PDB file of C-alpha atoms in Angstrom:
ATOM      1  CA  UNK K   1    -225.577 -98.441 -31.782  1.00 80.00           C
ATOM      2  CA  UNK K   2    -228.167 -96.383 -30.375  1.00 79.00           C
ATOM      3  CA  UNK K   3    -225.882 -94.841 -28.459  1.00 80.00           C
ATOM      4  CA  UNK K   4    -223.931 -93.955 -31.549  1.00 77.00           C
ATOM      5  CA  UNK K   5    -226.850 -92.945 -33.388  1.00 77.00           C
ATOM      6  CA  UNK K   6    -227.760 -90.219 -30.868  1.00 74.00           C
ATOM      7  CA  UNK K   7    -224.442 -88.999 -30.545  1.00 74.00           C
ATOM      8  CA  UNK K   8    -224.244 -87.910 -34.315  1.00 75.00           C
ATOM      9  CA  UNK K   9    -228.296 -86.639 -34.357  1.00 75.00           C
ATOM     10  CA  UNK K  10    -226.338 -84.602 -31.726  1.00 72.00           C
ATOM     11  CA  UNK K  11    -223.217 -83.383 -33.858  1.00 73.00           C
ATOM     12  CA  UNK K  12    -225.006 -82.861 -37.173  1.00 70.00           C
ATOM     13  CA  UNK K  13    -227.778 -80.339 -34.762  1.00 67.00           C
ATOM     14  CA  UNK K  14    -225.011 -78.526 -33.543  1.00 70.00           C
ATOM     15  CA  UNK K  15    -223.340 -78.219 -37.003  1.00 69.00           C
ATOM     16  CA  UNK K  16    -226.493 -77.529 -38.616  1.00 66.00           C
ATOM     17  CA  UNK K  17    -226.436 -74.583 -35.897  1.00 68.00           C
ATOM     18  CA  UNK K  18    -223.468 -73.266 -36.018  1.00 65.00           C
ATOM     19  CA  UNK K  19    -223.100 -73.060 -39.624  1.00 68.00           C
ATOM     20  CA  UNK K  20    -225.570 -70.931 -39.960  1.00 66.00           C
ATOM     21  CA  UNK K  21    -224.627 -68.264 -37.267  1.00 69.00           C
ATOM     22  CA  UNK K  22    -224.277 -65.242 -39.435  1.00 71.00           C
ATOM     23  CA  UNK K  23    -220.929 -63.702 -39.312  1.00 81.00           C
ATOM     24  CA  UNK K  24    -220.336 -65.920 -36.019  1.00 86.00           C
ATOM     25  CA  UNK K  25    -218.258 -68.891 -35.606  1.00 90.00           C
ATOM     26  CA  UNK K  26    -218.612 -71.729 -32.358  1.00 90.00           C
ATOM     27  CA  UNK K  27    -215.629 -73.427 -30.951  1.00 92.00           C
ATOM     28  CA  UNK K  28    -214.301 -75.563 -28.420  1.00 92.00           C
ATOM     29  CA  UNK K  29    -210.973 -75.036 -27.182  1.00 93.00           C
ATOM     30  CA  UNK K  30    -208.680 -77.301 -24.591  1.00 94.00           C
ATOM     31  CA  UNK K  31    -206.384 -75.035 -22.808  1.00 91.00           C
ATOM     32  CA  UNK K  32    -203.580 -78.013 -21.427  1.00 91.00           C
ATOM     33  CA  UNK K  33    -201.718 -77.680 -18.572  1.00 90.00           C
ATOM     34  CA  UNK K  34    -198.229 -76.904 -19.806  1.00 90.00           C
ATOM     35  CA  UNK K  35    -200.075 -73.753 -21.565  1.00 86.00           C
ATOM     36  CA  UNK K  36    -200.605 -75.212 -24.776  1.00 91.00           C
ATOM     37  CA  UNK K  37    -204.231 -75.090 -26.869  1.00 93.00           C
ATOM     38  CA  UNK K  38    -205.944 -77.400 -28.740  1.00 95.00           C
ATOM     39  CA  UNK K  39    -209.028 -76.790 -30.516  1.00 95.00           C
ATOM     40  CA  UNK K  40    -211.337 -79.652 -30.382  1.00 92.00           C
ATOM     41  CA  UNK K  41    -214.093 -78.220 -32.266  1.00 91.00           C
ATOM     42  CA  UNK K  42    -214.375 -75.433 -35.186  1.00 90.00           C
ATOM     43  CA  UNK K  43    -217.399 -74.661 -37.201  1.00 88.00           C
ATOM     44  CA  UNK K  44    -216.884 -74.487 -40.655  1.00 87.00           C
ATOM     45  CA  UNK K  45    -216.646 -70.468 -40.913  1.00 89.00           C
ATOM     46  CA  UNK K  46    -212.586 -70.843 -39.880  1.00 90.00           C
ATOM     47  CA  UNK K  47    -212.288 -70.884 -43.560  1.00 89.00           C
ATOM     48  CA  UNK K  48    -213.915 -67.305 -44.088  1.00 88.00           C
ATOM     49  CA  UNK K  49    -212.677 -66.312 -40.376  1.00 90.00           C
ATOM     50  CA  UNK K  50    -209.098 -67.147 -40.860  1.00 92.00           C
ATOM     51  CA  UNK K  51    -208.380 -69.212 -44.003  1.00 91.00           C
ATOM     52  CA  UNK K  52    -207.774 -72.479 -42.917  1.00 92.00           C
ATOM     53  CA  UNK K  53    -209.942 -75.882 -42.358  1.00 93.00           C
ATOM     54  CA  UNK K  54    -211.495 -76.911 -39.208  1.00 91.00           C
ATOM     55  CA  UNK K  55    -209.107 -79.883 -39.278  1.00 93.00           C
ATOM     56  CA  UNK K  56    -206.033 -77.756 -40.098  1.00 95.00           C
ATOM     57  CA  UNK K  57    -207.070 -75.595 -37.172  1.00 95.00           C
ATOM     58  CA  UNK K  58    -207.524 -78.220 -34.585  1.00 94.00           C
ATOM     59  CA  UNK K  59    -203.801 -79.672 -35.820  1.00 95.00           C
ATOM     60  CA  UNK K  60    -202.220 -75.800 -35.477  1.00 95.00           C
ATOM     61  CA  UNK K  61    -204.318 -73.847 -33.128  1.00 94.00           C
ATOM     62  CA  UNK K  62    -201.401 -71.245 -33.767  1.00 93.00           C
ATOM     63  CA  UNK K  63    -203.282 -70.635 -36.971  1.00 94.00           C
ATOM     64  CA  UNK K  64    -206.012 -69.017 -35.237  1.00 94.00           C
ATOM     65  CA  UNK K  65    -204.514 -67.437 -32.069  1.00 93.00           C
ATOM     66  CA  UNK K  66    -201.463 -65.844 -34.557  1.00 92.00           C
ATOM     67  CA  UNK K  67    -203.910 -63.845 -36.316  1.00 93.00           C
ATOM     68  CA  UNK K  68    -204.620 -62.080 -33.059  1.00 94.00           C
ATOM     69  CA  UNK K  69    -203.265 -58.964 -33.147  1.00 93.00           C
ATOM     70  CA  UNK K  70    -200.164 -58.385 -31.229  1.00 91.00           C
ATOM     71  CA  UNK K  71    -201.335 -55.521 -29.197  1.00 92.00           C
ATOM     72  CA  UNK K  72    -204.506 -57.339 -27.958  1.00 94.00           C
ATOM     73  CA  UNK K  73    -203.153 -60.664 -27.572  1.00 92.00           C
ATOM     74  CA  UNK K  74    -201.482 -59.490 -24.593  1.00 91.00           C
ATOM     75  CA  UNK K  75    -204.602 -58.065 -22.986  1.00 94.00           C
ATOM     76  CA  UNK K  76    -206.983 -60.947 -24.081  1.00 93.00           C
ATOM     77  CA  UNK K  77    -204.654 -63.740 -22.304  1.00 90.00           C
ATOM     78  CA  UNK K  78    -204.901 -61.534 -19.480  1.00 92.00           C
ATOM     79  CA  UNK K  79    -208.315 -61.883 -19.271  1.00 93.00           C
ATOM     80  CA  UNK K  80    -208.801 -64.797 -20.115  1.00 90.00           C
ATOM     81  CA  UNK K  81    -206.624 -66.280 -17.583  1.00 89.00           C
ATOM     82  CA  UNK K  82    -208.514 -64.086 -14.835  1.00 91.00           C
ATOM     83  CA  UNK K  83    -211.344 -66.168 -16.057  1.00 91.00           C
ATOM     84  CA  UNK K  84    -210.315 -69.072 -15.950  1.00 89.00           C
ATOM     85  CA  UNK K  85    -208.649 -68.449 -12.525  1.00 88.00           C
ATOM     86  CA  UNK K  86    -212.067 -67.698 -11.175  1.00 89.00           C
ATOM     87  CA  UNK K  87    -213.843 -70.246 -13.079  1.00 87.00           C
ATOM     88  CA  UNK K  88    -216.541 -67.587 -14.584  1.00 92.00           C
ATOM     89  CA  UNK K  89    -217.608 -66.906 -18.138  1.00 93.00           C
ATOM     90  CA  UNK K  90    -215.147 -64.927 -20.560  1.00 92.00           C
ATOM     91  CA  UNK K  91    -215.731 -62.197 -22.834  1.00 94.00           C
ATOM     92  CA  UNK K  92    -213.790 -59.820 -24.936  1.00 95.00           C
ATOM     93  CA  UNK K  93    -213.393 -58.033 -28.012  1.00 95.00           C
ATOM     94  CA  UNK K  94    -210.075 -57.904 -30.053  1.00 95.00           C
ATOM     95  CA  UNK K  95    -208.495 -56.636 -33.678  1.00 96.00           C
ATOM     96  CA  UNK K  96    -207.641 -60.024 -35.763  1.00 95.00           C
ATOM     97  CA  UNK K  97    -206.176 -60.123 -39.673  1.00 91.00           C
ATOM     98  CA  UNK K  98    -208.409 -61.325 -41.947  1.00 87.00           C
ATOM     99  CA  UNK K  99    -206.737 -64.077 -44.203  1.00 85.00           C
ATOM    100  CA  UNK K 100    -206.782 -61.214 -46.933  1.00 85.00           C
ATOM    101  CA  UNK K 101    -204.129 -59.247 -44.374  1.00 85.00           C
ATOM    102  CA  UNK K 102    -207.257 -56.511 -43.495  1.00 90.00           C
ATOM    103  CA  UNK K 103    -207.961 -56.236 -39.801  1.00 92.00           C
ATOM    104  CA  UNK K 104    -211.600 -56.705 -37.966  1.00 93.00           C
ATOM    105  CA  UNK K 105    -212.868 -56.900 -35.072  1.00 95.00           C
ATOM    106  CA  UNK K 106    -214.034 -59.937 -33.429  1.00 95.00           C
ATOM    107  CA  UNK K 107    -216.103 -60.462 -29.876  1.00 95.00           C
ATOM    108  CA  UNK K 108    -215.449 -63.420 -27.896  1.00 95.00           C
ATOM    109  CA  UNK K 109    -217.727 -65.049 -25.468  1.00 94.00           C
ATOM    110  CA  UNK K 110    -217.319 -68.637 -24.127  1.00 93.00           C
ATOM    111  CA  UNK K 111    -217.359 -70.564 -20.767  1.00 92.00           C
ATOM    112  CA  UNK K 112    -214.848 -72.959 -19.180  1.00 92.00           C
ATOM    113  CA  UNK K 113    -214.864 -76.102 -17.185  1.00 92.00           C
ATOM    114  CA  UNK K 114    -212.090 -77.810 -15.875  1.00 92.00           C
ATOM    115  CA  UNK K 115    -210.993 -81.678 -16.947  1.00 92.00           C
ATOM    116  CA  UNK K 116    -209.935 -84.377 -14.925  1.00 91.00           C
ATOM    117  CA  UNK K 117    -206.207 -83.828 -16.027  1.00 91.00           C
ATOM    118  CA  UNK K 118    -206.475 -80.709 -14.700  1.00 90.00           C
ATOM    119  CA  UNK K 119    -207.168 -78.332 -18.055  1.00 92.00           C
ATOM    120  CA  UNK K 120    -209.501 -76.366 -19.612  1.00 93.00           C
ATOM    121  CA  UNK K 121    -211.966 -76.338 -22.227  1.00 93.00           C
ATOM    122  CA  UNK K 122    -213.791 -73.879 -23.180  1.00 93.00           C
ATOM    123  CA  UNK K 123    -217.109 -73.777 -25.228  1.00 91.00           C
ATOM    124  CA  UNK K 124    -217.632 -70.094 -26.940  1.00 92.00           C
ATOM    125  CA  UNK K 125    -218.480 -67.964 -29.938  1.00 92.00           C
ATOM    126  CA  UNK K 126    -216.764 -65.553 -32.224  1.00 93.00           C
ATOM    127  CA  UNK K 127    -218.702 -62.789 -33.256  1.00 93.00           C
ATOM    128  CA  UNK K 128    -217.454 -60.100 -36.157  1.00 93.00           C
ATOM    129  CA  UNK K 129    -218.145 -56.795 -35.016  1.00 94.00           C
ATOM    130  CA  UNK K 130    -216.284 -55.165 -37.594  1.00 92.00           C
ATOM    131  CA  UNK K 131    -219.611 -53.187 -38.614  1.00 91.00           C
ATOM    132  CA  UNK K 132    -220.697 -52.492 -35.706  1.00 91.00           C
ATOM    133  CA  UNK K 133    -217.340 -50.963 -34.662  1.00 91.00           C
ATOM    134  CA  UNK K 134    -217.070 -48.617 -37.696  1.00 90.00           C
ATOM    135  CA  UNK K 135    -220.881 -47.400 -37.027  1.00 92.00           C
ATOM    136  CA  UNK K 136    -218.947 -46.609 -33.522  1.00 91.00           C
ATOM    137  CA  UNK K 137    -216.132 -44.698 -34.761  1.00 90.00           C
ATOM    138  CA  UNK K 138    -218.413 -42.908 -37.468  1.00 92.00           C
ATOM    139  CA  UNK K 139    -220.867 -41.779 -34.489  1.00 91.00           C
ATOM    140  CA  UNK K 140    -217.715 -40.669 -32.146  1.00 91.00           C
ATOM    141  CA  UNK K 141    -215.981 -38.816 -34.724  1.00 92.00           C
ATOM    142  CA  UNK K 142    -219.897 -36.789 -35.085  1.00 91.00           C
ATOM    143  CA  UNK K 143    -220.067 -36.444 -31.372  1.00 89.00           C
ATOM    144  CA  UNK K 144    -216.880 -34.475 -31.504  1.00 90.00           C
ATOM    145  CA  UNK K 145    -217.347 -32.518 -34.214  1.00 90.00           C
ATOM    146  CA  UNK K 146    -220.984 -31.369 -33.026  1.00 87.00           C
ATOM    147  CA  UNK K 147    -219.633 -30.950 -29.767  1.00 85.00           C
ATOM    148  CA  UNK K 148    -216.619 -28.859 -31.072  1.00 88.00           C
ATOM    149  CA  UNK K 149    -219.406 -26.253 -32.822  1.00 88.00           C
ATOM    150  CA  UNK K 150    -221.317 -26.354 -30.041  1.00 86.00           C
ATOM    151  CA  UNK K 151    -218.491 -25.557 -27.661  1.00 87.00           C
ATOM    152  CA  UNK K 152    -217.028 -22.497 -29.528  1.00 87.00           C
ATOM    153  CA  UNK K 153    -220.835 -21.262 -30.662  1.00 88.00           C
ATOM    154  CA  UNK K 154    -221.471 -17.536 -29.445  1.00 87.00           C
ATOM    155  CA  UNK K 155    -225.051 -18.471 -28.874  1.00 90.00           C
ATOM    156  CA  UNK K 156    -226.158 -20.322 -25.599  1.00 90.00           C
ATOM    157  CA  UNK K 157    -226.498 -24.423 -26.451  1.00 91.00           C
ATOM    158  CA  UNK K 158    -228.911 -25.853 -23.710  1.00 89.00           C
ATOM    159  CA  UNK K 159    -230.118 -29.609 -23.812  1.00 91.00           C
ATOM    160  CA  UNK K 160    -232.152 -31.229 -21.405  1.00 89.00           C
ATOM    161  CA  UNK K 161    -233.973 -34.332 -20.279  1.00 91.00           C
ATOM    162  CA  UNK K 162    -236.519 -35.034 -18.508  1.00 90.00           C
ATOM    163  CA  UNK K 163    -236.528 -31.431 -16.776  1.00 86.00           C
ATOM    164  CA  UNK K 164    -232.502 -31.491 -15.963  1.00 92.00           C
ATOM    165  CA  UNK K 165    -229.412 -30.006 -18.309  1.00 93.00           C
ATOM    166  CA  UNK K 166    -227.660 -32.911 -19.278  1.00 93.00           C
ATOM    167  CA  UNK K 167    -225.429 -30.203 -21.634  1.00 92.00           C
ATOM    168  CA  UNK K 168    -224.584 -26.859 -21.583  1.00 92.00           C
ATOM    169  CA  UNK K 169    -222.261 -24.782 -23.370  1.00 92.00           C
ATOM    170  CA  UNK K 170    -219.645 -22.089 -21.823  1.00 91.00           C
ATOM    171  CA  UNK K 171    -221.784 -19.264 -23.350  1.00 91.00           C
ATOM    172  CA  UNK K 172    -224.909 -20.635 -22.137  1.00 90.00           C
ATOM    173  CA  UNK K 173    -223.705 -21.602 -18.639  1.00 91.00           C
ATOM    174  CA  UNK K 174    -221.869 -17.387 -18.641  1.00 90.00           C
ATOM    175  CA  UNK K 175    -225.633 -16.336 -19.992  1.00 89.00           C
ATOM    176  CA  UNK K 176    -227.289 -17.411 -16.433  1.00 89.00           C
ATOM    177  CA  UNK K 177    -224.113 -16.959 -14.359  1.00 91.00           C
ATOM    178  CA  UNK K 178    -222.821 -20.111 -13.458  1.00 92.00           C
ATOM    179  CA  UNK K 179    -219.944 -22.856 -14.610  1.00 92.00           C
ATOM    180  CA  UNK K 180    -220.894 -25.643 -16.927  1.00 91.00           C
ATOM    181  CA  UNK K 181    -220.613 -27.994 -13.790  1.00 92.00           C
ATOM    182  CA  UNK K 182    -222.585 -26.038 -11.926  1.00 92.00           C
ATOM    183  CA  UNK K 183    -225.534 -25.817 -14.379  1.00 91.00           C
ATOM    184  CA  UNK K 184    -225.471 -29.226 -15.261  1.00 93.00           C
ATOM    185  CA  UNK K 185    -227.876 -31.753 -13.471  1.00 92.00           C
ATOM    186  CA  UNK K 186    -229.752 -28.543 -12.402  1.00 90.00           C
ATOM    187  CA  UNK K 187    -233.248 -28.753 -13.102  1.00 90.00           C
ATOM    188  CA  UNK K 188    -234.741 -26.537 -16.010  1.00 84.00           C
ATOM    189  CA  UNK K 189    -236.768 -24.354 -14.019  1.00 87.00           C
ATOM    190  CA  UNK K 190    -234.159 -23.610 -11.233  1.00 86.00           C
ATOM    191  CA  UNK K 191    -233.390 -20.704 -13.776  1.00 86.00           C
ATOM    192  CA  UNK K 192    -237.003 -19.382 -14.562  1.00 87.00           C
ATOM    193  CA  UNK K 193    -238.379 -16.796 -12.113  1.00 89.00           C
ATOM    194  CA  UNK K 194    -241.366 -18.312 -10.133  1.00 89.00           C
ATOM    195  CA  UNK K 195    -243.674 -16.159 -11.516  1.00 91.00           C
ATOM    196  CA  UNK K 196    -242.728 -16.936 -15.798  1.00 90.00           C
ATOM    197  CA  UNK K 197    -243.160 -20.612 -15.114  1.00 84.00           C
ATOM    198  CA  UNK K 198    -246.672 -21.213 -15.700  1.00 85.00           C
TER     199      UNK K 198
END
C-alpha cells in the first residue's frame, strides 16, 4: 500500500510538471523490436499538440508520428536511429501539422535505454519553436537585405570587432587596395600609417 501510495505521489508530481511546461509536451515512447512504437506516456498537451487524447495516442502512436511532415520524417528516423544505435541522447527539430492543418515547428529532445526484450524507450520533450523560428526567418531575410545595400553601396562599409574587420564591402576593400578576403580578419590599424595612429 505504501508502495502504491508513493508510486502515484510520483505520477501526479510528474503530471503536475508536465502540464504546466509552456508550449512543451513530455513523453515516453517504446520503440519494439519489429520497428513498431508505442507511447507509454503523453502529457495532456497531445490535445493542443496534435488533437487527440493521451489514451488515444498511446492506442495509435500513428496519430502523432503521421503528423510529421513527410520531408522530415525521413531525416528524423535517421537520426534517431543513429541514436539509438549509439545509445546517446537525441535531439532534433522538425515541421509537424497542427490539428488545424497549419504547420510548426517542434524540437525534440529525449534519451533512450534499452529493455530486457531488447527495445527502446525513450523519455523526452517536445518543444514548439514555431516563434522562435519565424523571429529566425524575419532576422535572415534583414541580414540579406542589409547585406544586399551594403554590398552594391558606392561608399566604403567597414565593421569591426574588437580591433579586426569582421566585414567589408567590395568598395571598401578596392578603397585600401586589397580583396574582401584579404582585408578581412586584418586588424584595424594594419591600414593606418604608424604615425596617424595615436
Amino acid at each position: 500500500k505504501k508502495a502504491e501510495e508513493v508510486l502515484r505521489e510520483r505520477e501526479l508530481l510528474i503530471r503536475s510538471i508536465s502540464n504546466n511546461l509552456p508550449a512543451g509536451m513530455i513523453y515516453q515512447v517504446v520503440h519494439n523490436v519489429d520497428g513498431s512504437r508505442k507511447f507509454t506516456y503523453l502529457s495532456e498537451a497531445v490535445r493542443d499538440f496534435y488533437g487527440c487524447s493521451p489514451g488515444e495516442a498511446m492506442n495509435n502512436a500513428d496519430l502523432v508520428y503521421g503528423r510529421v511532415l513527410a520531408e522530415d520524417r525521413y531525416r528524423v528516423f535517421s537520426e534517431e536511429k543513429i541514436a539509438k544505435e549509439n545509445c546517446s541522447d537525441f535531439s532534433t527539430e522538425a515541421r509537424v501539422l497542427n490539428p488545424l492543418g497549419d504547420i510548426r515547428w517542434s524540437y525534440f529532445a529525449s534519451s533512450p535505454r534499452r529493455l530486457d526484450d531488447g527495445s527502446t524507450c525513450w523519455s523526452g520533450v517536445e518543444i514548439d519553436i514555431t516563434e522562435r523560428k519565424s523571429m529566425e526567418t524575419e532576422l535572415r531575410h534583414k541580414e540579406e537585405r542589409y547585406r544586399a545595400l551594403a554590398e552594391n553601396s558606392l561608399t566604403g562599409i567597414c565593421v569591426q570587432q574588437d580591433g579586426k574587420l569582421v566585414y567589408v564591402n567590395e568598395r571598401g576593400a578596392r578603397s585600401f587596395g586589397y580583396s574582401v578576403n584579404e582585408l578581412v580578419g586584418k586588424s584595424i590599424w594594419d591600414l593606418v600609417a604608424p604615425e596617424d595612429r595615436q
